[in-house]
Coordinates of C-alpha atoms in Angstrom, one line a residue:
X1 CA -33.9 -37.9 -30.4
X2 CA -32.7 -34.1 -30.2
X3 CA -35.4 -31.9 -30.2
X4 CA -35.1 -28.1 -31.3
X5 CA -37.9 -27.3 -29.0
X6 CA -35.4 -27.9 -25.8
X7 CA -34.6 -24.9 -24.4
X8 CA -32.0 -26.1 -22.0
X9 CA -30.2 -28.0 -24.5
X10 CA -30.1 -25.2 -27.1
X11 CA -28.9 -23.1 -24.6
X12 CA -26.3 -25.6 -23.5
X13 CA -25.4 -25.5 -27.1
X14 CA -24.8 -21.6 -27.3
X15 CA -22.5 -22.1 -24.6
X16 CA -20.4 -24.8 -26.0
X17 CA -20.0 -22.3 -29.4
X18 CA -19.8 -18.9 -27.6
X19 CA -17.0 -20.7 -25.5
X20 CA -14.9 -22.0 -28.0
X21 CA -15.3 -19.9 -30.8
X22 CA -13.0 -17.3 -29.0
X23 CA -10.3 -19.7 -29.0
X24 CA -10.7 -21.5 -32.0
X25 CA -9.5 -19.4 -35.3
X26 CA -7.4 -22.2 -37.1
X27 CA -7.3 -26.2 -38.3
X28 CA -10.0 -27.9 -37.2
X29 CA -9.5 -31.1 -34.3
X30 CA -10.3 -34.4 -36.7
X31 CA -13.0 -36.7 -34.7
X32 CA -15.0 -39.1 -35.5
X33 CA -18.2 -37.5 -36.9
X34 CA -21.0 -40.1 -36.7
X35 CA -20.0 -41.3 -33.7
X36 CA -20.2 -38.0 -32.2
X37 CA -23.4 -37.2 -34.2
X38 CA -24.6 -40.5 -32.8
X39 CA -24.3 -39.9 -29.2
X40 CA -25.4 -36.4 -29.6
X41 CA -28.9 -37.5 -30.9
X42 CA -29.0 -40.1 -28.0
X43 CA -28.9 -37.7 -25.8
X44 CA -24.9 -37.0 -25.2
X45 CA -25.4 -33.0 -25.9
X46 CA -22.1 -32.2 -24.2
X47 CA -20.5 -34.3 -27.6
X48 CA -21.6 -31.4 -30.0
X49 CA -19.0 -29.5 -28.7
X50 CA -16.2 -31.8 -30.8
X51 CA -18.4 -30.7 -33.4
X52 CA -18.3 -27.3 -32.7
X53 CA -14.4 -27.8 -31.4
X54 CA -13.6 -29.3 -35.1
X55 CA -15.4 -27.1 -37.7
X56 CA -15.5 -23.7 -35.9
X57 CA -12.5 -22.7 -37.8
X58 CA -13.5 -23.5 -41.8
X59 CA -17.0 -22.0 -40.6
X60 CA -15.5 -18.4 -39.7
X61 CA -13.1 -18.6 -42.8
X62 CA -16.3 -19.4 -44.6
X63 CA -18.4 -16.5 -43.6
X64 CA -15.4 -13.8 -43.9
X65 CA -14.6 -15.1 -47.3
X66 CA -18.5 -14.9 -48.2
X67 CA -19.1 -11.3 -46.6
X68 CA -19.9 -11.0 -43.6
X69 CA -17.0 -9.2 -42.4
X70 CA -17.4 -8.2 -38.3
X71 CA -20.4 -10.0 -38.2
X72 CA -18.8 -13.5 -38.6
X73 CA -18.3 -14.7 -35.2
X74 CA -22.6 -14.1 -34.9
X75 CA -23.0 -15.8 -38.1
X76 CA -21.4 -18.9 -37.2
X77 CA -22.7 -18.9 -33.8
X78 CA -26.1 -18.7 -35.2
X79 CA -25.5 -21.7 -37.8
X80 CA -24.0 -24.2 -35.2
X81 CA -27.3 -23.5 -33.5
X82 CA -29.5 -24.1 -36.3
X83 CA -27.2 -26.8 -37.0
X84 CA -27.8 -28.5 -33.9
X85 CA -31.8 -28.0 -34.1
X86 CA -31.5 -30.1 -37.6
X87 CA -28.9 -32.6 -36.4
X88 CA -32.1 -35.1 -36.2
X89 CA -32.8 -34.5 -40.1
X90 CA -28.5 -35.4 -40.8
X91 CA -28.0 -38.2 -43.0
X92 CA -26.3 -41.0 -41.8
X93 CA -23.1 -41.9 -44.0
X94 CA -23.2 -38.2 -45.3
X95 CA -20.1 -35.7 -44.9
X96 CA -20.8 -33.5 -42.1
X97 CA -18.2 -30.6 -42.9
X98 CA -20.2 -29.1 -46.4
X99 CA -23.7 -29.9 -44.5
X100 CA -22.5 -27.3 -41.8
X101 CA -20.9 -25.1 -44.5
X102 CA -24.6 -24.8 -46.5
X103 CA -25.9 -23.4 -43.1
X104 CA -23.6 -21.0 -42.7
X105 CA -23.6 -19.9 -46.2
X106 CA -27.7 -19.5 -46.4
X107 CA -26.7 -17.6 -43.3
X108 CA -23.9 -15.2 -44.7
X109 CA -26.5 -14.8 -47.5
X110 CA -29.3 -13.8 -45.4
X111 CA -27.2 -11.1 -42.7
X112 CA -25.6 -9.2 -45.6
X113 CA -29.0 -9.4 -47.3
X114 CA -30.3 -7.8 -44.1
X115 CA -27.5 -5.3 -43.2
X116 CA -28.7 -1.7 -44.0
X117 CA -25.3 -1.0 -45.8
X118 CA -22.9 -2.8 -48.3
X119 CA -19.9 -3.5 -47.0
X120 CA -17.3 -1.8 -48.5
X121 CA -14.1 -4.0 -50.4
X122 CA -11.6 -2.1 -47.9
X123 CA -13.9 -3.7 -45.2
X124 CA -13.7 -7.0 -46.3
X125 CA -10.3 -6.8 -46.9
X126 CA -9.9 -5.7 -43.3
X127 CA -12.3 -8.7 -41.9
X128 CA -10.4 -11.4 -43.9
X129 CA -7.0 -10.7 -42.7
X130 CA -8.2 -9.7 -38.9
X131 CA -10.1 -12.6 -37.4
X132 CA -8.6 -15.2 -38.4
X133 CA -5.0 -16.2 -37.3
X134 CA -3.8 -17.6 -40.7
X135 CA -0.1 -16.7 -40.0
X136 CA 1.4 -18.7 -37.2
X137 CA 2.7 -15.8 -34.4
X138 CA 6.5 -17.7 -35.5
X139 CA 6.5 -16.8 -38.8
X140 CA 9.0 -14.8 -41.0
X141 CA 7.8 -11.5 -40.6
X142 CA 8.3 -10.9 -43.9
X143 CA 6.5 -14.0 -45.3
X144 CA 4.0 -12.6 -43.1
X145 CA 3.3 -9.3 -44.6
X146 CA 3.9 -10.9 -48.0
X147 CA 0.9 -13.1 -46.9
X148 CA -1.9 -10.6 -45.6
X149 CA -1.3 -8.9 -48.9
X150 CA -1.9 -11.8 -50.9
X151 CA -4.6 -12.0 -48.7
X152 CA -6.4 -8.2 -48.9
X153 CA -5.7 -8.9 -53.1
X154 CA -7.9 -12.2 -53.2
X155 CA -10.0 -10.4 -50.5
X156 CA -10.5 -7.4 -53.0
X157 CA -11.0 -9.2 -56.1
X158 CA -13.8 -11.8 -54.5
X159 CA -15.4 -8.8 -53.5
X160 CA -16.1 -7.6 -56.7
X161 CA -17.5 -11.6 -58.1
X162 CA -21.2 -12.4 -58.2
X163 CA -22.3 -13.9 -54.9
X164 CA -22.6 -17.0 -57.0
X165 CA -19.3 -17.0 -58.2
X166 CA -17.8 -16.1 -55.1
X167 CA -19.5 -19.0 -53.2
X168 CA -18.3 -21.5 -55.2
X169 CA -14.5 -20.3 -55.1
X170 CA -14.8 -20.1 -52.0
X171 CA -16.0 -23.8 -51.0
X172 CA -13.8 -25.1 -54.0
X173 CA -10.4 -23.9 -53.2
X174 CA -10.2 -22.0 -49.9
X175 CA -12.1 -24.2 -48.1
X176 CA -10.5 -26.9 -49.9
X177 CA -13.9 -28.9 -50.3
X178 CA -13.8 -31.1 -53.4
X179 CA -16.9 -30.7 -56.4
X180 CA -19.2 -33.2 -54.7
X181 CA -18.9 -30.9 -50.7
X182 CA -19.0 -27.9 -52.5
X183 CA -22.3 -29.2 -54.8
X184 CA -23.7 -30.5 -51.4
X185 CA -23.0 -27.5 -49.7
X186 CA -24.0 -25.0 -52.0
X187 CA -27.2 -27.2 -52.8
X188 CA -26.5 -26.9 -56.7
X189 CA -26.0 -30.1 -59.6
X190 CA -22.2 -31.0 -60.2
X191 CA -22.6 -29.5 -62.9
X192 CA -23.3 -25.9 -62.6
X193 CA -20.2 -26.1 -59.4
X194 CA -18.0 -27.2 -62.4
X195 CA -19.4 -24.3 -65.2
X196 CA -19.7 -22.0 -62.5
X197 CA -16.6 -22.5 -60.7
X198 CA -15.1 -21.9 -64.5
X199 CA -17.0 -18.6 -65.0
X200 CA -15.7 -17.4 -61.5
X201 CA -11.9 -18.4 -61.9
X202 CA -11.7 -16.8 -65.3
X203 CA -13.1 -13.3 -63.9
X204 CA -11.0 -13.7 -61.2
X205 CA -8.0 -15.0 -62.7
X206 CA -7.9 -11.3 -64.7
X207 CA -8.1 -9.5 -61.4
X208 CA -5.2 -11.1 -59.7
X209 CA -1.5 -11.4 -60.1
X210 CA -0.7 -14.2 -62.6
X211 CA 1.1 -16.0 -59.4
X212 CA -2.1 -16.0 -57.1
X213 CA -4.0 -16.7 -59.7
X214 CA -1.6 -20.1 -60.0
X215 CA -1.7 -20.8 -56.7
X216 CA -5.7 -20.6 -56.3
X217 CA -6.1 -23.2 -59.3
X218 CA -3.8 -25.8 -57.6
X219 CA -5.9 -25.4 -54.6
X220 CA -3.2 -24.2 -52.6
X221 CA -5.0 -20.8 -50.9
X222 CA -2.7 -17.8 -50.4
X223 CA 0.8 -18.5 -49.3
X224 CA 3.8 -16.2 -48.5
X225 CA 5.3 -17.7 -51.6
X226 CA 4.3 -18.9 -54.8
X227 CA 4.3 -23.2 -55.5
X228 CA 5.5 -22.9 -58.6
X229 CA 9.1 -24.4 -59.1
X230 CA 9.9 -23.9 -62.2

């Protein structure tokens, strides 16, 4: 069984993270998640690094889109650790992807609770659109600026949402977890995901360009161009 307590094995796992969470800024690497999960907890600790290799991505996107700005790439660091410590207490059958994103939100939640200063929207705006390579380097240029600001807008208008609110759009549609993830990872009934993400789209919706605000309801994030066709 994994054991938190091993200190060779956790810091085998902060090497696997710190290693490839330079690299890895995009799409995940698709595997298959109880098997890995499985041999990790048999004693396979070198496996958590498909873990890590496969959900670094939606875990930085995460904590950027929830606040943490430059402290991101320590967030998620810290919650594949703490991750790995309570891989023992996973649920078999259960969907690993929103059990990893809870940890990095309580973890988001609690480093912007501690920072001595609020981040400021211009800084958020600036984290969003810097760590995370969501414009392939082949793109249009100009679909490419049309993109980061799309981006710094949604970036700005989140900022100003409840934490609540902005959690939920967050998991919901630019993470692209469906209700049941984002109620698993937000810890919260169906329910309140489905009144809250309600209460959060309709702020939102009257800060943002009637486009975006399209495009964010059919789940499709920011693009360089709108989905509508007609």
């Amino acid at each position: 069984m994994l054991s938190g307590g091993e200190p060779k094995d956790r810091l085998r796992c902060i090497t696997y993270v710190r290693t490839l969470e330079g690299t890895l800024r995009g799409g995940g690497v698709v595997v298959d998640e109880a098997a890995v999960i499985a041999r990790v907890l048999s004693g396979e600790t070198e496996a958590y690094a498909e873990l890590v290799r496969a959900h670094t991505g939606t875990a930085l996107r995460a904590a950027v889109a929830l606040g943490a700005g430059a402290d991101a790439e320590d967030v998620v660091q810290t919650a594949w650790v703490k991750a790995y410590q309570a891989l023992g207490g996973f649920r078999e059958g259960s969907a690993f992807r929103p059990w990893l994103i809870r940890i990095v939100v309580n973890e988001t939640r609690n480093t912007v609770r501690a920072a001595s200063r609020l981040r400021s929207a211009v800084g958020r705006e600036a984290a969003l659109t810097g760590p995370l390579p969501l414009i392939p380097e082949s793109a249009d240029p100009a679909v490419a600026a049309v993109r980061r600001e799309r981006q710094s807008v949604l970036a700005a208008a989140l900022a100003e949402l409840s934490e609540e609110h902005r959690q939920v759009i967050t998991c919901r549609y630019l993470l692209e977890l469906d209700e049941a993830e984002t109620a698993q990872a937000l810890g919260w009934p169906r329910g309140t995901v489905k009144s809250r993400l309600n209460r959060g789209l309709r702020k939102l919706e009257r800060m943002l360009p009637a486009e975006l605000a399209d495009e964010l309801r059919e789940g499709g994030g920011v693009r360089g161009r709108g989905r509508r066709t007609a």
